PDB file of C-alpha atoms in Angstrom:
ATOM      1  CA  MET A   1    -134.203 123.136-153.559  1.00  0.00           C
ATOM      2  CA  LEU A   2    -130.846 122.300-151.999  1.00  0.00           C
ATOM      3  CA  ASP A   3    -129.822 123.781-148.664  1.00  0.00           C
ATOM      4  CA  THR A   4    -126.275 124.813-147.724  1.00  0.00           C
ATOM      5  CA  LYS A   5    -125.276 121.365-146.460  1.00  0.00           C
ATOM      6  CA  GLU A   6    -126.596 119.662-149.585  1.00  0.00           C
ATOM      7  CA  ILE A   7    -124.683 122.113-151.805  1.00  0.00           C
ATOM      8  CA  ILE A   8    -121.484 121.428-149.859  1.00  0.00           C
ATOM      9  CA  ASP A   9    -122.120 117.680-150.131  1.00  0.00           C
ATOM     10  CA  PHE A  10    -122.671 118.030-153.885  1.00  0.00           C
ATOM     11  CA  PHE A  11    -119.331 119.760-154.428  1.00  0.00           C
ATOM     12  CA  THR A  12    -117.582 117.298-152.116  1.00  0.00           C
ATOM     13  CA  LEU A  13    -118.960 114.400-154.151  1.00  0.00           C
ATOM     14  CA  GLU A  14    -117.932 116.120-157.378  1.00  0.00           C
ATOM     15  CA  GLN A  15    -114.494 116.917-155.921  1.00  0.00           C
ATOM     16  CA  SER A  16    -115.108 120.475-157.053  1.00  0.00           C
ATOM     17  CA  HIS A  17    -116.074 123.892-155.715  1.00  0.00           C
ATOM     18  CA  ALA A  18    -118.209 126.898-156.574  1.00  0.00           C
ATOM     19  CA  LYS A  19    -116.301 128.913-159.143  1.00  0.00           C
ATOM     20  CA  LYS A  20    -116.140 132.571-158.173  1.00  0.00           C
ATOM     21  CA  GLU A  21    -114.894 133.549-161.639  1.00  0.00           C
ATOM     22  CA  LEU A  22    -118.127 132.125-163.116  1.00  0.00           C
ATOM     23  CA  GLY A  23    -120.331 133.921-160.610  1.00  0.00           C
ATOM     24  CA  GLN A  24    -121.436 130.662-158.975  1.00  0.00           C
ATOM     25  CA  ASN A  25    -123.382 131.748-155.899  1.00  0.00           C
ATOM     26  CA  PHE A  26    -126.458 129.660-155.142  1.00  0.00           C
ATOM     27  CA  LEU A  27    -129.754 130.912-153.744  1.00  0.00           C
ATOM     28  CA  ILE A  28    -130.638 129.116-150.522  1.00  0.00           C
ATOM     29  CA  ASN A  29    -133.780 131.045-149.580  1.00  0.00           C
ATOM     30  CA  LYS A  30    -136.862 129.285-150.968  1.00  0.00           C
ATOM     31  CA  LYS A  31    -139.130 132.279-150.363  1.00  0.00           C
ATOM     32  CA  VAL A  32    -136.871 134.481-152.506  1.00  0.00           C
ATOM     33  CA  CYS A  33    -136.902 131.838-155.240  1.00  0.00           C
ATOM     34  CA  GLU A  34    -140.701 131.698-155.175  1.00  0.00           C
ATOM     35  CA  ASP A  35    -140.932 135.491-155.290  1.00  0.00           C
ATOM     36  CA  ILE A  36    -138.670 135.578-158.364  1.00  0.00           C
ATOM     37  CA  VAL A  37    -140.617 132.904-160.247  1.00  0.00           C
ATOM     38  CA  ASN A  38    -143.940 134.518-159.359  1.00  0.00           C
ATOM     39  CA  LEU A  39    -142.891 137.645-161.246  1.00  0.00           C
ATOM     40  CA  LEU A  40    -143.195 135.704-164.510  1.00  0.00           C
ATOM     41  CA  SER A  41    -146.559 135.935-166.207  1.00  0.00           C
ATOM     42  CA  PRO A  42    -146.560 133.223-168.903  1.00  0.00           C
ATOM     43  CA  LEU A  43    -149.741 132.244-170.717  1.00  0.00           C
ATOM     44  CA  ASN A  44    -150.712 128.791-171.961  1.00  0.00           C
ATOM     45  CA  ASN A  45    -148.430 127.305-174.619  1.00  0.00           C
ATOM     46  CA  GLU A  46    -145.747 129.937-174.132  1.00  0.00           C
ATOM     47  CA  LYS A  47    -142.088 128.932-173.982  1.00  0.00           C
ATOM     48  CA  VAL A  48    -139.970 129.809-170.951  1.00  0.00           C
ATOM     49  CA  LEU A  49    -136.159 129.888-170.892  1.00  0.00           C
ATOM     50  CA  GLU A  50    -134.118 129.657-167.703  1.00  0.00           C
ATOM     51  CA  ILE A  51    -130.537 130.855-168.079  1.00  0.00           C
ATOM     52  CA  GLY A  52    -127.895 129.279-165.846  1.00  0.00           C
ATOM     53  CA  PRO A  53    -130.101 127.144-163.582  1.00  0.00           C
ATOM     54  CA  GLY A  54    -127.106 125.783-161.654  1.00  0.00           C
ATOM     55  CA  LEU A  55    -128.464 123.435-158.988  1.00  0.00           C
ATOM     56  CA  GLY A  56    -132.096 124.162-159.807  1.00  0.00           C
ATOM     57  CA  ALA A  57    -133.224 126.637-157.138  1.00  0.00           C
ATOM     58  CA  LEU A  58    -135.599 128.298-159.618  1.00  0.00           C
ATOM     59  CA  THR A  59    -136.016 125.207-161.804  1.00  0.00           C
ATOM     60  CA  ASP A  60    -137.550 123.324-158.881  1.00  0.00           C
ATOM     61  CA  ILE A  61    -140.403 125.844-158.793  1.00  0.00           C
ATOM     62  CA  LEU A  62    -140.686 126.455-162.544  1.00  0.00           C
ATOM     63  CA  ILE A  63    -141.012 122.755-163.390  1.00  0.00           C
ATOM     64  CA  LYS A  64    -144.015 122.349-161.099  1.00  0.00           C
ATOM     65  CA  LYS A  65    -145.911 125.115-162.870  1.00  0.00           C
ATOM     66  CA  ASN A  66    -146.026 122.991-166.030  1.00  0.00           C
ATOM     67  CA  TYR A  67    -144.342 125.598-168.188  1.00  0.00           C
ATOM     68  CA  ASP A  68    -142.786 124.554-171.492  1.00  0.00           C
ATOM     69  CA  LEU A  69    -139.348 125.019-169.958  1.00  0.00           C
ATOM     70  CA  THR A  70    -135.875 125.045-171.487  1.00  0.00           C
ATOM     71  CA  CYS A  71    -132.814 125.337-169.240  1.00  0.00           C
ATOM     72  CA  VAL A  72    -129.446 126.339-170.698  1.00  0.00           C
ATOM     73  CA  GLU A  73    -126.505 125.597-168.401  1.00  0.00           C
ATOM     74  CA  TYR A  74    -122.792 125.874-169.200  1.00  0.00           C
ATOM     75  CA  ASP A  75    -121.277 123.765-166.401  1.00  0.00           C
ATOM     76  CA  ALA A  76    -121.342 120.027-167.186  1.00  0.00           C
ATOM     77  CA  LYS A  77    -121.665 118.886-163.568  1.00  0.00           C
ATOM     78  CA  PHE A  78    -124.792 121.011-163.122  1.00  0.00           C
ATOM     79  CA  VAL A  79    -126.234 119.681-166.386  1.00  0.00           C
ATOM     80  CA  ASN A  80    -125.752 116.124-165.079  1.00  0.00           C
ATOM     81  CA  TYR A  81    -127.427 117.049-161.806  1.00  0.00           C
ATOM     82  CA  LEU A  82    -130.362 118.747-163.541  1.00  0.00           C
ATOM     83  CA  ASN A  83    -130.897 115.732-165.785  1.00  0.00           C
ATOM     84  CA  LEU A  84    -130.951 113.415-162.773  1.00  0.00           C
ATOM     85  CA  ALA A  85    -133.262 115.692-160.757  1.00  0.00           C
ATOM     86  CA  TYR A  86    -135.661 116.881-163.471  1.00  0.00           C
ATOM     87  CA  GLY A  87    -135.082 114.831-166.605  1.00  0.00           C
ATOM     88  CA  LYS A  88    -138.140 112.691-165.814  1.00  0.00           C
ATOM     89  CA  TYR A  89    -140.466 115.658-166.332  1.00  0.00           C
ATOM     90  CA  PRO A  90    -141.969 115.846-169.851  1.00  0.00           C
ATOM     91  CA  ASN A  91    -142.105 119.659-169.923  1.00  0.00           C
ATOM     92  CA  ILE A  92    -138.375 120.366-169.560  1.00  0.00           C
ATOM     93  CA  LYS A  93    -135.441 120.445-171.969  1.00  0.00           C
ATOM     94  CA  ILE A  94    -131.936 120.754-170.531  1.00  0.00           C
ATOM     95  CA  ILE A  95    -129.179 122.037-172.814  1.00  0.00           C
ATOM     96  CA  LYS A  96    -125.465 122.218-172.076  1.00  0.00           C
ATOM     97  CA  ASN A  97    -124.216 125.409-173.686  1.00  0.00           C
ATOM     98  CA  ASN A  98    -123.149 128.972-173.162  1.00  0.00           C
ATOM     99  CA  ILE A  99    -126.408 130.860-173.746  1.00  0.00           C
ATOM    100  CA  ILE A 100    -124.798 133.392-176.087  1.00  0.00           C
ATOM    101  CA  LYS A 101    -123.737 130.523-178.362  1.00  0.00           C
ATOM    102  CA  GLU A 102    -127.259 129.174-178.792  1.00  0.00           C
ATOM    103  CA  LYS A 103    -128.156 129.321-182.475  1.00  0.00           C
ATOM    104  CA  GLU A 104    -131.912 129.155-182.030  1.00  0.00           C
ATOM    105  CA  VAL A 105    -133.536 131.443-179.475  1.00  0.00           C
ATOM    106  CA  GLY A 106    -137.325 131.671-179.512  1.00  0.00           C
ATOM    107  CA  PHE A 107    -138.865 132.136-176.084  1.00  0.00           C
ATOM    108  CA  ASP A 108    -141.778 134.195-174.802  1.00  0.00           C
ATOM    109  CA  ARG A 109    -140.384 134.596-171.291  1.00  0.00           C
ATOM    110  CA  VAL A 110    -136.835 134.422-169.905  1.00  0.00           C
ATOM    111  CA  ILE A 111    -135.713 134.078-166.304  1.00  0.00           C
ATOM    112  CA  GLY A 112    -132.340 133.680-164.668  1.00  0.00           C
ATOM    113  CA  ASN A 113    -129.727 134.582-162.085  1.00  0.00           C
ATOM    114  CA  LEU A 114    -127.111 136.122-164.372  1.00  0.00           C
ATOM    115  CA  PRO A 115    -123.364 136.026-163.668  1.00  0.00           C
ATOM    116  CA  TYR A 116    -121.975 139.516-163.120  1.00  0.00           C
ATOM    117  CA  TYR A 117    -119.201 139.128-165.683  1.00  0.00           C
ATOM    118  CA  MET A 118    -121.664 138.391-168.520  1.00  0.00           C
ATOM    119  CA  THR A 119    -124.800 140.298-167.510  1.00  0.00           C
ATOM    120  CA  THR A 120    -124.711 142.888-170.312  1.00  0.00           C
ATOM    121  CA  GLU A 121    -123.587 140.378-172.942  1.00  0.00           C
ATOM    122  CA  ILE A 122    -126.391 137.930-172.083  1.00  0.00           C
ATOM    123  CA  ILE A 123    -129.120 140.584-171.976  1.00  0.00           C
ATOM    124  CA  SER A 124    -127.930 142.064-175.263  1.00  0.00           C
ATOM    125  CA  PHE A 125    -127.907 138.619-176.900  1.00  0.00           C
ATOM    126  CA  ILE A 126    -131.335 137.558-175.666  1.00  0.00           C
ATOM    127  CA  THR A 127    -133.101 140.816-176.457  1.00  0.00           C
ATOM    128  CA  THR A 128    -131.632 141.204-179.945  1.00  0.00           C
ATOM    129  CA  LYS A 129    -131.889 137.577-181.123  1.00  0.00           C
ATOM    130  CA  ASP A 130    -135.249 136.500-179.676  1.00  0.00           C
ATOM    131  CA  THR A 131    -137.962 137.884-181.955  1.00  0.00           C
ATOM    132  CA  ILE A 132    -140.939 136.702-179.857  1.00  0.00           C
ATOM    133  CA  LEU A 133    -139.601 137.772-176.458  1.00  0.00           C
ATOM    134  CA  LYS A 134    -142.221 139.454-174.274  1.00  0.00           C
ATOM    135  CA  GLU A 135    -140.745 139.507-170.790  1.00  0.00           C
ATOM    136  CA  CYS A 136    -137.592 138.877-168.766  1.00  0.00           C
ATOM    137  CA  VAL A 137    -137.091 138.438-165.028  1.00  0.00           C
ATOM    138  CA  PHE A 138    -133.432 138.640-164.031  1.00  0.00           C
ATOM    139  CA  MET A 139    -131.421 138.732-160.848  1.00  0.00           C
ATOM    140  CA  VAL A 140    -128.079 140.511-161.134  1.00  0.00           C
ATOM    141  CA  GLN A 141    -125.612 142.278-158.919  1.00  0.00           C
ATOM    142  CA  LYS A 142    -127.118 145.600-157.928  1.00  0.00           C
ATOM    143  CA  GLU A 143    -124.331 147.647-159.528  1.00  0.00           C
ATOM    144  CA  CYS A 144    -124.945 145.860-162.850  1.00  0.00           C
ATOM    145  CA  TYR A 145    -128.610 146.878-162.801  1.00  0.00           C
ATOM    146  CA  LEU A 146    -127.725 150.494-162.049  1.00  0.00           C
ATOM    147  CA  ARG A 147    -125.278 150.549-164.965  1.00  0.00           C
ATOM    148  CA  LEU A 148    -127.774 149.002-167.391  1.00  0.00           C
ATOM    149  CA  THR A 149    -130.548 151.448-166.556  1.00  0.00           C
ATOM    150  CA  SER A 150    -128.493 154.633-166.253  1.00  0.00           C
ATOM    151  CA  LEU A 151    -129.454 157.378-168.726  1.00  0.00           C
ATOM    152  CA  GLU A 152    -126.673 159.813-167.904  1.00  0.00           C
ATOM    153  CA  GLY A 153    -123.005 160.036-167.085  1.00  0.00           C
ATOM    154  CA  LYS A 154    -120.271 157.432-167.517  1.00  0.00           C
ATOM    155  CA  ASP A 155    -122.642 154.443-167.314  1.00  0.00           C
ATOM    156  CA  PHE A 156    -124.918 155.690-170.101  1.00  0.00           C
ATOM    157  CA  ASN A 157    -124.186 153.552-173.158  1.00  0.00           C
ATOM    158  CA  GLY A 158    -125.597 152.052-176.358  1.00  0.00           C
ATOM    159  CA  ILE A 159    -127.233 149.082-174.619  1.00  0.00           C
ATOM    160  CA  ASN A 160    -129.022 151.474-172.242  1.00  0.00           C
ATOM    161  CA  VAL A 161    -130.521 153.393-175.172  1.00  0.00           C
ATOM    162  CA  TYR A 162    -131.660 150.192-176.871  1.00  0.00           C
ATOM    163  CA  LEU A 163    -133.212 148.656-173.729  1.00  0.00           C
ATOM    164  CA  LYS A 164    -134.998 151.892-172.807  1.00  0.00           C
ATOM    165  CA  TYR A 165    -136.616 151.993-176.255  1.00  0.00           C
ATOM    166  CA  MET A 166    -137.580 148.306-176.309  1.00  0.00           C
ATOM    167  CA  PHE A 167    -138.657 147.586-172.716  1.00  0.00           C
ATOM    168  CA  ASN A 168    -140.328 148.902-169.610  1.00  0.00           C
ATOM    169  CA  ILE A 169    -137.769 148.049-166.920  1.00  0.00           C
ATOM    170  CA  ASN A 170    -138.611 148.000-163.219  1.00  0.00           C
ATOM    171  CA  ALA A 171    -136.676 146.984-160.125  1.00  0.00           C
ATOM    172  CA  CYS A 172    -138.750 144.510-158.104  1.00  0.00           C
ATOM    173  CA  PHE A 173    -136.824 143.766-154.901  1.00  0.00           C
ATOM    174  CA  ASP A 174    -133.336 143.532-153.434  1.00  0.00           C
ATOM    175  CA  VAL A 175    -131.776 140.219-152.433  1.00  0.00           C
ATOM    176  CA  LYS A 176    -129.254 140.478-149.596  1.00  0.00           C
ATOM    177  CA  LYS A 177    -125.981 138.618-150.028  1.00  0.00           C
ATOM    178  CA  ASN A 178    -126.666 136.310-147.059  1.00  0.00           C
ATOM    179  CA  ASN A 179    -129.367 134.586-149.156  1.00  0.00           C
ATOM    180  CA  PHE A 180    -126.607 132.932-151.200  1.00  0.00           C
ATOM    181  CA  PHE A 181    -123.992 130.253-150.702  1.00  0.00           C
ATOM    182  CA  PRO A 182    -121.127 130.937-150.938  1.00  0.00           C
ATOM    183  CA  VAL A 183    -121.903 134.449-149.698  1.00  0.00           C
ATOM    184  CA  PRO A 184    -120.965 137.001-152.406  1.00  0.00           C
ATOM    185  CA  SER A 185    -119.406 140.353-151.602  1.00  0.00           C
ATOM    186  CA  VAL A 186    -122.382 142.449-152.780  1.00  0.00           C
ATOM    187  CA  ASP A 187    -126.178 142.428-152.744  1.00  0.00           C
ATOM    188  CA  SER A 188    -128.294 141.567-155.784  1.00  0.00           C
ATOM    189  CA  ILE A 189    -131.488 142.930-157.281  1.00  0.00           C
ATOM    190  CA  VAL A 190    -134.357 141.296-159.145  1.00  0.00           C
ATOM    191  CA  PHE A 191    -135.829 143.282-162.015  1.00  0.00           C
ATOM    192  CA  LYS A 192    -138.415 142.786-164.725  1.00  0.00           C
ATOM    193  CA  MET A 193    -138.281 143.813-168.377  1.00  0.00           C
ATOM    194  CA  VAL A 194    -141.546 143.915-170.335  1.00  0.00           C
ATOM    195  CA  ARG A 195    -141.474 144.472-174.083  1.00  0.00           C
ATOM    196  CA  LYS A 196    -143.206 147.719-175.079  1.00  0.00           C
ATOM    197  CA  GLU A 197    -146.176 147.114-177.361  1.00  0.00           C
ATOM    198  CA  ASP A 198    -145.188 149.969-179.678  1.00  0.00           C
ATOM    199  CA  SER A 199    -141.534 148.909-179.975  1.00  0.00           C
ATOM    200  CA  SER A 200    -140.076 147.435-183.166  1.00  0.00           C
ATOM    201  CA  LEU A 201    -137.123 145.039-182.993  1.00  0.00           C
ATOM    202  CA  GLN A 202    -136.190 145.967-186.558  1.00  0.00           C
ATOM    203  CA  PHE A 203    -135.951 149.651-185.623  1.00  0.00           C
ATOM    204  CA  GLY A 204    -134.456 148.827-182.220  1.00  0.00           C
ATOM    205  CA  LEU A 205    -131.493 147.054-183.796  1.00  0.00           C
ATOM    206  CA  LYS A 206    -130.807 150.082-186.000  1.00  0.00           C
ATOM    207  CA  LEU A 207    -131.114 152.364-182.978  1.00  0.00           C
ATOM    208  CA  TYR A 208    -128.651 150.126-181.117  1.00  0.00           C
ATOM    209  CA  LYS A 209    -126.187 150.421-184.003  1.00  0.00           C
ATOM    210  CA  VAL A 210    -126.421 154.213-184.041  1.00  0.00           C
ATOM    211  CA  ALA A 211    -126.151 154.490-180.256  1.00  0.00           C
ATOM    212  CA  ASN A 212    -123.085 152.225-180.159  1.00  0.00           C
ATOM    213  CA  CYS A 213    -121.490 154.312-182.893  1.00  0.00           C
ATOM    214  CA  LEU A 214    -122.091 157.540-180.986  1.00  0.00           C
ATOM    215  CA  PHE A 215    -120.616 156.056-177.804  1.00  0.00           C
ATOM    216  CA  ILE A 216    -117.660 154.353-179.497  1.00  0.00           C
ATOM    217  CA  ASN A 217    -115.344 157.131-178.404  1.00  0.00           C
ATOM    218  CA  ARG A 218    -116.965 158.988-175.532  1.00  0.00           C
ATOM    219  CA  ARG A 219    -114.557 161.923-175.680  1.00  0.00           C
ATOM    220  CA  LYS A 220    -115.314 162.666-179.320  1.00  0.00           C
ATOM    221  CA  THR A 221    -118.240 164.809-180.434  1.00  0.00           C
ATOM    222  CA  ILE A 222    -121.313 163.266-182.021  1.00  0.00           C
ATOM    223  CA  LEU A 223    -120.229 164.903-185.288  1.00  0.00           C
ATOM    224  CA  ASN A 224    -117.028 162.850-185.366  1.00  0.00           C
ATOM    225  CA  ASN A 225    -118.611 159.610-184.177  1.00  0.00           C
ATOM    226  CA  LEU A 226    -121.704 159.787-186.379  1.00  0.00           C
ATOM    227  CA  ASN A 227    -119.554 160.517-189.397  1.00  0.00           C
ATOM    228  CA  MET A 228    -118.330 156.908-189.232  1.00  0.00           C
ATOM    229  CA  ILE A 229    -121.793 155.990-190.567  1.00  0.00           C
ATOM    230  CA  VAL A 230    -122.458 158.957-192.864  1.00  0.00           C
ATOM    231  CA  LYS A 231    -118.851 159.370-194.121  1.00  0.00           C
ATOM    232  CA  ASN A 232    -119.411 162.979-195.111  1.00  0.00           C
ATOM    233  CA  LYS A 233    -118.990 165.635-192.443  1.00  0.00           C
ATOM    234  CA  GLU A 234    -121.157 168.204-194.184  1.00  0.00           C
ATOM    235  CA  ASN A 235    -124.051 165.757-194.414  1.00  0.00           C
ATOM    236  CA  THR A 236    -123.423 164.577-190.855  1.00  0.00           C
ATOM    237  CA  ALA A 237    -123.633 168.166-189.631  1.00  0.00           C
ATOM    238  CA  LYS A 238    -126.956 168.669-191.458  1.00  0.00           C
ATOM    239  CA  ILE A 239    -128.410 165.544-189.830  1.00  0.00           C
ATOM    240  CA  ILE A 240    -127.331 166.698-186.381  1.00  0.00           C
ATOM    241  CA  THR A 241    -128.660 170.236-186.740  1.00  0.00           C
ATOM    242  CA  GLY A 242    -131.841 168.817-188.279  1.00  0.00           C
ATOM    243  CA  CYS A 243    -132.435 167.127-184.926  1.00  0.00           C
ATOM    244  CA  ASN A 244    -131.872 170.440-183.100  1.00  0.00           C
ATOM    245  CA  LEU A 245    -128.590 169.197-181.648  1.00  0.00           C
ATOM    246  CA  LYS A 246    -125.172 170.830-181.464  1.00  0.00           C
ATOM    247  CA  GLU A 247    -122.331 169.307-183.452  1.00  0.00           C
ATOM    248  CA  ASN A 248    -119.915 169.540-180.526  1.00  0.00           C
ATOM    249  CA  CYS A 249    -122.062 167.770-177.951  1.00  0.00           C
ATOM    250  CA  ARG A 250    -121.263 164.233-176.821  1.00  0.00           C
ATOM    251  CA  ALA A 251    -123.386 161.103-176.770  1.00  0.00           C
ATOM    252  CA  GLU A 252    -123.960 161.088-173.019  1.00  0.00           C
ATOM    253  CA  GLN A 253    -125.624 164.515-173.341  1.00  0.00           C
ATOM    254  CA  LEU A 254    -128.353 163.173-175.637  1.00  0.00           C
ATOM    255  CA  THR A 255    -131.810 161.980-174.632  1.00  0.00           C
ATOM    256  CA  ILE A 256    -133.416 158.741-175.798  1.00  0.00           C
ATOM    257  CA  ASN A 257    -135.585 160.770-178.177  1.00  0.00           C
ATOM    258  CA  ASP A 258    -132.452 162.379-179.640  1.00  0.00           C
ATOM    259  CA  PHE A 259    -131.071 158.934-180.485  1.00  0.00           C
ATOM    260  CA  ILE A 260    -134.422 157.901-181.969  1.00  0.00           C
ATOM    261  CA  ASN A 261    -134.648 161.057-184.099  1.00  0.00           C
ATOM    262  CA  LEU A 262    -131.095 160.628-185.404  1.00  0.00           C
ATOM    263  CA  THR A 263    -131.807 156.986-186.271  1.00  0.00           C
ATOM    264  CA  ASN A 264    -135.000 157.889-188.125  1.00  0.00           C
ATOM    265  CA  ILE A 265    -133.182 160.465-190.274  1.00  0.00           C
ATOM    266  CA  LEU A 266    -130.321 158.036-191.008  1.00  0.00           C
ATOM    267  CA  ILE A 267    -132.883 155.448-192.153  1.00  0.00           C
ATOM    268  CA  GLN A 268    -134.821 158.014-194.149  1.00  0.00           C
ATOM    269  CA  ASP A 269    -131.657 159.232-195.895  1.00  0.00           C
ATOM    270  CA  GLY A 270    -130.502 155.702-196.654  1.00  0.00           C
ATOM    271  CA  TYR A 271    -127.441 155.595-194.407  1.00  0.00           C
ATOM    272  CA  ILE A 272    -128.822 152.647-192.451  1.00  0.00           C
ATOM    273  CA  ARG A 273    -130.830 149.867-194.050  1.00  0.00           C
TER     274      ARG A 273
END
């Protein structure tokens, strides 16, 4: 992996700089990189995706484990570097693209240091589009992780409901900001998401739709929000009371099981197909 001087030299040669608006902060601690990669548990013949490899801090370790590895990188200068550094290896495919614009996503394991401004969008895309996904290992800004995993208050949202149903999510370790160059303003956290064996992506997507609907206007009651799906307030009220909920409560007051029960009734009654 590149050290600080080598990263500076790279940008000098490219007559460029690390772009703060793209969340370009590069890991310079090899031990941290090894610890992140070692959280993955791929089996033989499984496909691994690395999102936003940048200058290859994780790629350098992943490639030597002989995984069937695909790297998706948006920045052209990093793609050129990755091709020069790792293109000779037969087990790697390097793609220049924004990950959320990839048309075909089919990976068993996903790993990446996600930019703060796209963390939720990337996780939502990967977990809803990839039908064979078993596990993710991500590093994100600590506040992003706390928002994604919150089950109450202002940070509780549709994506949180969906992820809680689909995955077991566990924080693994913190990464202090001085492990990056340039040094970011906040610390990061590495966490692991493992697909629950009893989860169904088909149901999960419907649950996600219902949860997003209920959170679409946080100040409105679940009666008003849910009625956007049912389109009949009397029937909406029956569904809500059938789940032992009050019509005037709000989405952030519900439990994960409440969302699941509401979704099941909406499916059963033909409001969601």
